[in-house]
Short mmCIF file of N, CA and C in Angstrom, two decimals:
data_model
loop_
_atom_site.label_atom_id
_atom_site.label_comp_id
_atom_site.label_asym_id
_atom_site.label_seq_id
_atom_site.Cartn_x
_atom_site.Cartn_y
_atom_site.Cartn_z
N MET A 1 -18.27 75.79 233.88
CA MET A 1 -19.33 76.93 234.36
C MET A 1 -20.08 77.58 233.01
N ILE A 2 -19.36 77.58 231.63
CA ILE A 2 -20.32 78.21 230.67
C ILE A 2 -21.02 76.99 230.10
N GLU A 3 -20.40 75.83 229.89
CA GLU A 3 -21.20 74.64 229.57
C GLU A 3 -22.43 74.37 230.26
N GLU A 4 -22.19 74.43 231.49
CA GLU A 4 -23.33 73.75 232.36
C GLU A 4 -24.39 74.98 232.58
N SER A 5 -23.83 76.38 232.59
CA SER A 5 -25.04 77.58 232.29
C SER A 5 -25.77 77.50 231.13
N ILE A 6 -25.27 77.11 229.99
CA ILE A 6 -25.93 77.07 228.83
C ILE A 6 -26.89 75.92 228.58
N ALA A 7 -26.42 74.63 229.25
CA ALA A 7 -27.09 73.29 229.16
C ALA A 7 -28.57 73.67 229.77
N ILE A 8 -28.12 74.32 231.03
CA ILE A 8 -29.31 74.64 231.91
C ILE A 8 -30.47 75.62 231.41
N SER A 9 -29.76 76.53 231.00
CA SER A 9 -30.45 77.88 230.36
C SER A 9 -31.06 77.66 228.99
N THR A 10 -31.02 76.53 228.56
CA THR A 10 -31.50 75.94 227.02
C THR A 10 -32.66 74.69 227.46
N ARG A 11 -32.76 74.47 228.52
CA ARG A 11 -33.50 73.29 228.68
C ARG A 11 -35.19 73.39 228.01
N TRP A 12 -35.48 74.53 227.88
CA TRP A 12 -37.05 75.00 227.29
C TRP A 12 -37.09 74.55 226.07
N VAL A 13 -35.52 74.26 225.31
CA VAL A 13 -36.11 73.97 223.76
C VAL A 13 -36.45 72.98 223.68
N VAL A 14 -36.69 71.58 224.60
CA VAL A 14 -37.35 70.61 224.39
C VAL A 14 -38.95 70.69 223.97
N PHE A 15 -39.29 71.63 224.10
CA PHE A 15 -40.80 71.87 224.38
C PHE A 15 -41.36 72.72 223.12
N GLU A 16 -40.26 73.00 222.08
CA GLU A 16 -40.14 74.03 221.00
C GLU A 16 -40.36 73.23 219.60
N PRO A 17 -40.94 73.49 218.66
CA PRO A 17 -40.80 72.56 217.23
C PRO A 17 -39.29 72.80 216.98
N ASN A 18 -38.72 71.82 216.46
CA ASN A 18 -37.28 72.01 216.24
C ASN A 18 -36.89 72.41 214.86
N ALA A 19 -37.12 73.52 214.46
CA ALA A 19 -37.11 74.04 212.99
C ALA A 19 -36.08 75.43 213.33
N GLY A 20 -36.33 76.00 212.10
CA GLY A 20 -35.22 77.57 212.01
C GLY A 20 -35.68 78.50 213.17
N PRO A 21 -37.01 78.80 213.14
CA PRO A 21 -37.17 79.67 214.36
C PRO A 21 -36.66 79.38 215.70
N LEU A 22 -36.64 78.02 216.09
CA LEU A 22 -36.10 77.68 217.30
C LEU A 22 -34.39 77.93 217.41
N TRP A 23 -34.07 77.34 216.04
CA TRP A 23 -32.57 77.37 216.30
C TRP A 23 -31.96 78.98 216.09
N LYS A 24 -32.51 80.09 215.58
CA LYS A 24 -32.41 81.45 215.68
C LYS A 24 -32.66 81.79 217.20
N ASP A 25 -33.51 81.35 217.88
CA ASP A 25 -33.93 81.87 219.06
C ASP A 25 -32.38 81.52 220.14
N ILE A 26 -32.08 80.14 219.84
CA ILE A 26 -31.21 79.44 220.66
C ILE A 26 -29.99 80.47 220.65
N GLN A 27 -29.64 80.48 219.19
CA GLN A 27 -28.44 81.42 218.69
C GLN A 27 -28.54 82.67 219.50
N ARG A 28 -29.73 83.41 219.41
CA ARG A 28 -29.68 84.59 220.21
C ARG A 28 -29.62 84.53 221.62
N ASP A 29 -30.20 83.59 222.23
CA ASP A 29 -30.02 83.47 223.60
C ASP A 29 -28.59 83.26 224.26
N VAL A 30 -28.13 82.42 223.43
CA VAL A 30 -26.52 81.89 223.88
C VAL A 30 -25.51 82.77 223.75
N GLY A 31 -25.76 83.80 222.47
CA GLY A 31 -25.03 84.68 221.83
C GLY A 31 -25.31 85.85 222.85
N ALA A 32 -26.22 86.11 223.33
CA ALA A 32 -26.61 87.20 224.52
C ALA A 32 -25.62 86.93 225.58
N PHE A 33 -25.74 85.48 226.23
CA PHE A 33 -24.94 85.22 227.19
C PHE A 33 -23.64 85.33 227.13
N LEU A 34 -23.05 84.77 225.89
CA LEU A 34 -21.64 84.72 225.70
C LEU A 34 -21.24 86.13 225.63
N THR A 35 -22.16 87.01 224.94
CA THR A 35 -21.65 88.55 224.79
C THR A 35 -21.31 89.28 226.50
N LEU A 36 -22.27 88.85 227.38
CA LEU A 36 -22.18 89.22 228.49
C LEU A 36 -20.92 88.71 229.11
N LEU A 37 -20.42 87.47 228.79
CA LEU A 37 -19.18 87.07 229.59
C LEU A 37 -18.13 87.65 228.87
N TRP A 38 -18.24 87.90 227.61
CA TRP A 38 -17.02 88.58 226.62
C TRP A 38 -16.97 90.02 227.44
N ARG A 39 -17.85 90.90 227.41
CA ARG A 39 -17.98 92.24 228.14
C ARG A 39 -17.44 92.32 229.67
N GLN A 40 -17.83 91.00 230.42
CA GLN A 40 -16.89 91.14 231.47
C GLN A 40 -15.64 90.83 231.84
N GLY A 41 -14.91 90.45 230.71
CA GLY A 41 -13.66 89.97 230.28
C GLY A 41 -13.30 88.69 230.51
N ALA A 42 -14.40 87.63 230.59
CA ALA A 42 -14.04 86.44 230.75
C ALA A 42 -13.76 85.67 229.34
N LEU A 43 -13.74 86.28 228.24
CA LEU A 43 -13.57 85.81 226.92
C LEU A 43 -12.21 86.84 226.33
N ALA A 44 -11.42 86.03 225.39
CA ALA A 44 -10.57 86.75 224.80
C ALA A 44 -11.19 87.32 223.30
N GLY A 45 -10.50 88.48 222.83
CA GLY A 45 -11.10 88.85 221.64
C GLY A 45 -11.41 90.37 221.87
N ALA A 46 -10.93 91.30 220.73
CA ALA A 46 -11.32 92.50 220.58
C ALA A 46 -12.81 92.77 220.31
N ARG A 47 -13.26 91.84 219.57
CA ARG A 47 -15.08 91.88 219.48
C ARG A 47 -15.62 90.56 219.51
N PRO A 48 -16.99 90.47 219.99
CA PRO A 48 -17.57 89.22 220.37
C PRO A 48 -17.43 87.98 219.31
N GLU A 49 -17.21 88.63 217.99
CA GLU A 49 -16.89 87.50 216.72
C GLU A 49 -15.30 86.87 217.06
N ASP A 50 -14.64 87.60 217.62
CA ASP A 50 -13.55 87.09 217.89
C ASP A 50 -13.29 86.23 219.15
N ALA A 51 -14.50 86.21 220.15
CA ALA A 51 -14.43 85.76 221.33
C ALA A 51 -15.09 84.43 221.48
N PHE A 52 -16.23 84.39 220.47
CA PHE A 52 -17.11 83.08 220.52
C PHE A 52 -17.90 82.86 219.08
N PHE A 53 -18.27 81.85 219.10
CA PHE A 53 -19.33 81.69 218.01
C PHE A 53 -20.56 80.53 218.26
N VAL A 54 -21.72 80.78 217.87
CA VAL A 54 -22.76 79.74 218.17
C VAL A 54 -23.23 79.34 216.86
N LYS A 55 -23.40 78.39 216.71
CA LYS A 55 -24.04 77.65 215.37
C LYS A 55 -25.24 76.50 215.71
N CYS A 56 -26.19 76.79 215.13
CA CYS A 56 -27.48 76.02 215.38
C CYS A 56 -28.57 76.30 214.50
N ASP A 57 -28.21 75.21 213.37
CA ASP A 57 -28.92 75.58 212.16
C ASP A 57 -28.94 74.32 211.47
N ALA A 58 -29.62 74.43 209.99
CA ALA A 58 -29.85 73.08 209.53
C ALA A 58 -28.52 72.02 209.44
N GLU A 59 -27.60 72.59 209.50
CA GLU A 59 -26.20 71.93 209.30
C GLU A 59 -25.82 71.01 210.69
N THR A 60 -25.94 71.71 211.70
CA THR A 60 -25.94 71.03 212.92
C THR A 60 -27.18 70.38 213.52
N ASN A 61 -28.28 70.50 212.74
CA ASN A 61 -29.60 69.63 213.08
C ASN A 61 -30.14 69.01 211.82
N PRO A 62 -29.51 68.36 211.21
CA PRO A 62 -29.83 67.57 209.81
C PRO A 62 -31.37 66.54 210.21
N PRO A 63 -32.21 66.12 209.23
CA PRO A 63 -33.16 65.67 209.27
C PRO A 63 -33.02 64.53 210.63
N GLU A 64 -31.96 63.73 210.55
CA GLU A 64 -31.86 62.52 211.28
C GLU A 64 -31.56 62.81 212.73
N VAL A 65 -31.02 64.02 212.92
CA VAL A 65 -31.01 64.56 214.45
C VAL A 65 -32.28 64.92 214.73
N VAL A 66 -33.06 65.86 213.90
CA VAL A 66 -34.54 66.23 214.35
C VAL A 66 -35.22 64.87 214.72
N ASP A 67 -35.34 64.08 213.75
CA ASP A 67 -36.15 62.95 213.84
C ASP A 67 -35.84 62.39 215.11
N ALA A 68 -34.49 62.32 215.66
CA ALA A 68 -34.08 61.36 216.74
C ALA A 68 -34.76 62.25 217.91
N GLY A 69 -35.18 63.43 218.09
CA GLY A 69 -36.03 64.42 218.88
C GLY A 69 -34.57 65.16 219.59
N GLN A 70 -33.71 65.57 218.85
CA GLN A 70 -32.53 66.38 219.61
C GLN A 70 -32.34 67.67 218.80
N VAL A 71 -31.87 68.53 219.57
CA VAL A 71 -31.40 69.83 219.08
C VAL A 71 -29.89 70.17 219.50
N VAL A 72 -28.96 70.43 218.45
CA VAL A 72 -27.64 70.33 218.59
C VAL A 72 -27.14 71.93 218.19
N VAL A 73 -26.39 72.32 219.43
CA VAL A 73 -25.76 73.52 219.31
C VAL A 73 -24.28 73.44 219.30
N VAL A 74 -23.50 73.83 218.45
CA VAL A 74 -21.95 73.94 218.50
C VAL A 74 -21.61 75.28 218.90
N ILE A 75 -21.06 75.47 219.92
CA ILE A 75 -20.28 76.66 220.48
C ILE A 75 -18.81 76.45 220.53
N GLY A 76 -18.20 77.75 220.23
CA GLY A 76 -16.78 77.80 220.36
C GLY A 76 -16.57 78.95 221.26
N ILE A 77 -15.68 78.83 222.01
CA ILE A 77 -15.28 80.15 222.72
C ILE A 77 -13.69 80.09 222.76
N ALA A 78 -13.19 81.43 223.18
CA ALA A 78 -11.89 82.00 223.29
C ALA A 78 -11.65 82.46 224.73
N PRO A 79 -11.54 81.43 225.76
CA PRO A 79 -11.33 81.99 227.12
C PRO A 79 -9.88 82.63 227.41
N VAL A 80 -10.19 83.77 228.36
CA VAL A 80 -8.70 84.55 228.42
C VAL A 80 -7.66 83.72 228.91
N LYS A 81 -7.89 82.64 229.82
CA LYS A 81 -6.80 81.61 229.88
C LYS A 81 -7.44 80.36 230.03
N PRO A 82 -7.02 79.31 229.57
CA PRO A 82 -5.69 79.18 228.80
C PRO A 82 -6.10 79.87 227.29
N ALA A 83 -5.18 80.20 226.61
CA ALA A 83 -5.49 81.10 225.38
C ALA A 83 -5.91 80.30 224.07
N GLU A 84 -6.28 79.03 224.34
CA GLU A 84 -6.87 78.29 223.19
C GLU A 84 -8.24 78.31 222.82
N PHE A 85 -8.79 78.28 221.94
CA PHE A 85 -10.22 78.25 221.29
C PHE A 85 -10.73 76.86 221.65
N VAL A 86 -11.82 76.84 222.65
CA VAL A 86 -12.59 75.65 223.02
C VAL A 86 -13.76 75.51 222.34
N ILE A 87 -14.11 74.37 221.73
CA ILE A 87 -15.35 73.99 221.05
C ILE A 87 -16.17 73.11 221.75
N PHE A 88 -17.27 73.17 222.04
CA PHE A 88 -17.86 71.99 222.63
C PHE A 88 -19.53 71.99 221.83
N ARG A 89 -20.27 71.09 222.02
CA ARG A 89 -21.68 70.74 221.35
C ARG A 89 -22.48 70.36 222.36
N ILE A 90 -23.54 71.18 222.40
CA ILE A 90 -24.80 70.86 223.22
C ILE A 90 -25.78 70.01 222.58
N GLY A 91 -26.28 69.16 223.04
CA GLY A 91 -27.47 68.51 222.53
C GLY A 91 -28.64 68.50 223.62
N GLN A 92 -29.85 68.78 223.23
CA GLN A 92 -30.77 68.76 224.21
C GLN A 92 -31.62 67.80 223.45
N THR A 93 -32.58 66.78 224.91
CA THR A 93 -33.50 65.86 224.45
C THR A 93 -34.41 65.88 225.38
N ALA A 94 -35.65 65.35 225.44
CA ALA A 94 -36.75 65.29 226.32
C ALA A 94 -36.17 64.83 227.54
N VAL A 95 -35.09 63.78 227.56
CA VAL A 95 -34.47 63.27 228.68
C VAL A 95 -33.49 64.09 229.34
N GLY A 96 -32.75 65.01 228.68
CA GLY A 96 -31.83 65.76 229.28
C GLY A 96 -30.81 66.15 228.30
N SER A 97 -29.80 66.92 228.83
CA SER A 97 -29.01 67.41 227.77
C SER A 97 -27.33 66.66 227.82
N ALA A 98 -26.89 66.78 226.80
CA ALA A 98 -25.53 66.13 226.55
C ALA A 98 -24.23 66.95 226.09
N VAL A 99 -23.15 67.31 226.78
CA VAL A 99 -22.17 68.19 226.57
C VAL A 99 -21.02 67.36 225.95
N GLU A 100 -20.46 67.64 224.60
CA GLU A 100 -19.21 67.19 224.11
C GLU A 100 -18.20 68.05 223.90
N THR A 101 -17.05 68.08 224.61
CA THR A 101 -15.78 68.80 224.11
C THR A 101 -15.01 68.39 223.02
N ALA A 102 -14.56 69.51 221.91
CA ALA A 102 -13.87 69.04 221.11
C ALA A 102 -12.36 69.45 221.18
#
């Protein structure tokens, strides 16, 4: 549910310039969504920082990714059950999104 919700809610990114301001907007929006889930008890951790992370920057979007027309976001979450940390990567392109689970 989380992966699909984020993939759907970030479809707008394909219409924006792929650079720092976009990456910060993605981190803000995805972080706000995950904070809401954490407050509702869907994620483990005493603080949001313990429950999830969102990484979208020059490291996840090197020049070859940007040149390929992709935006890559790496997200880690600590669901309440099972109690392991799940990391997934969402890539958005003009033709759609792709989700990989690590």
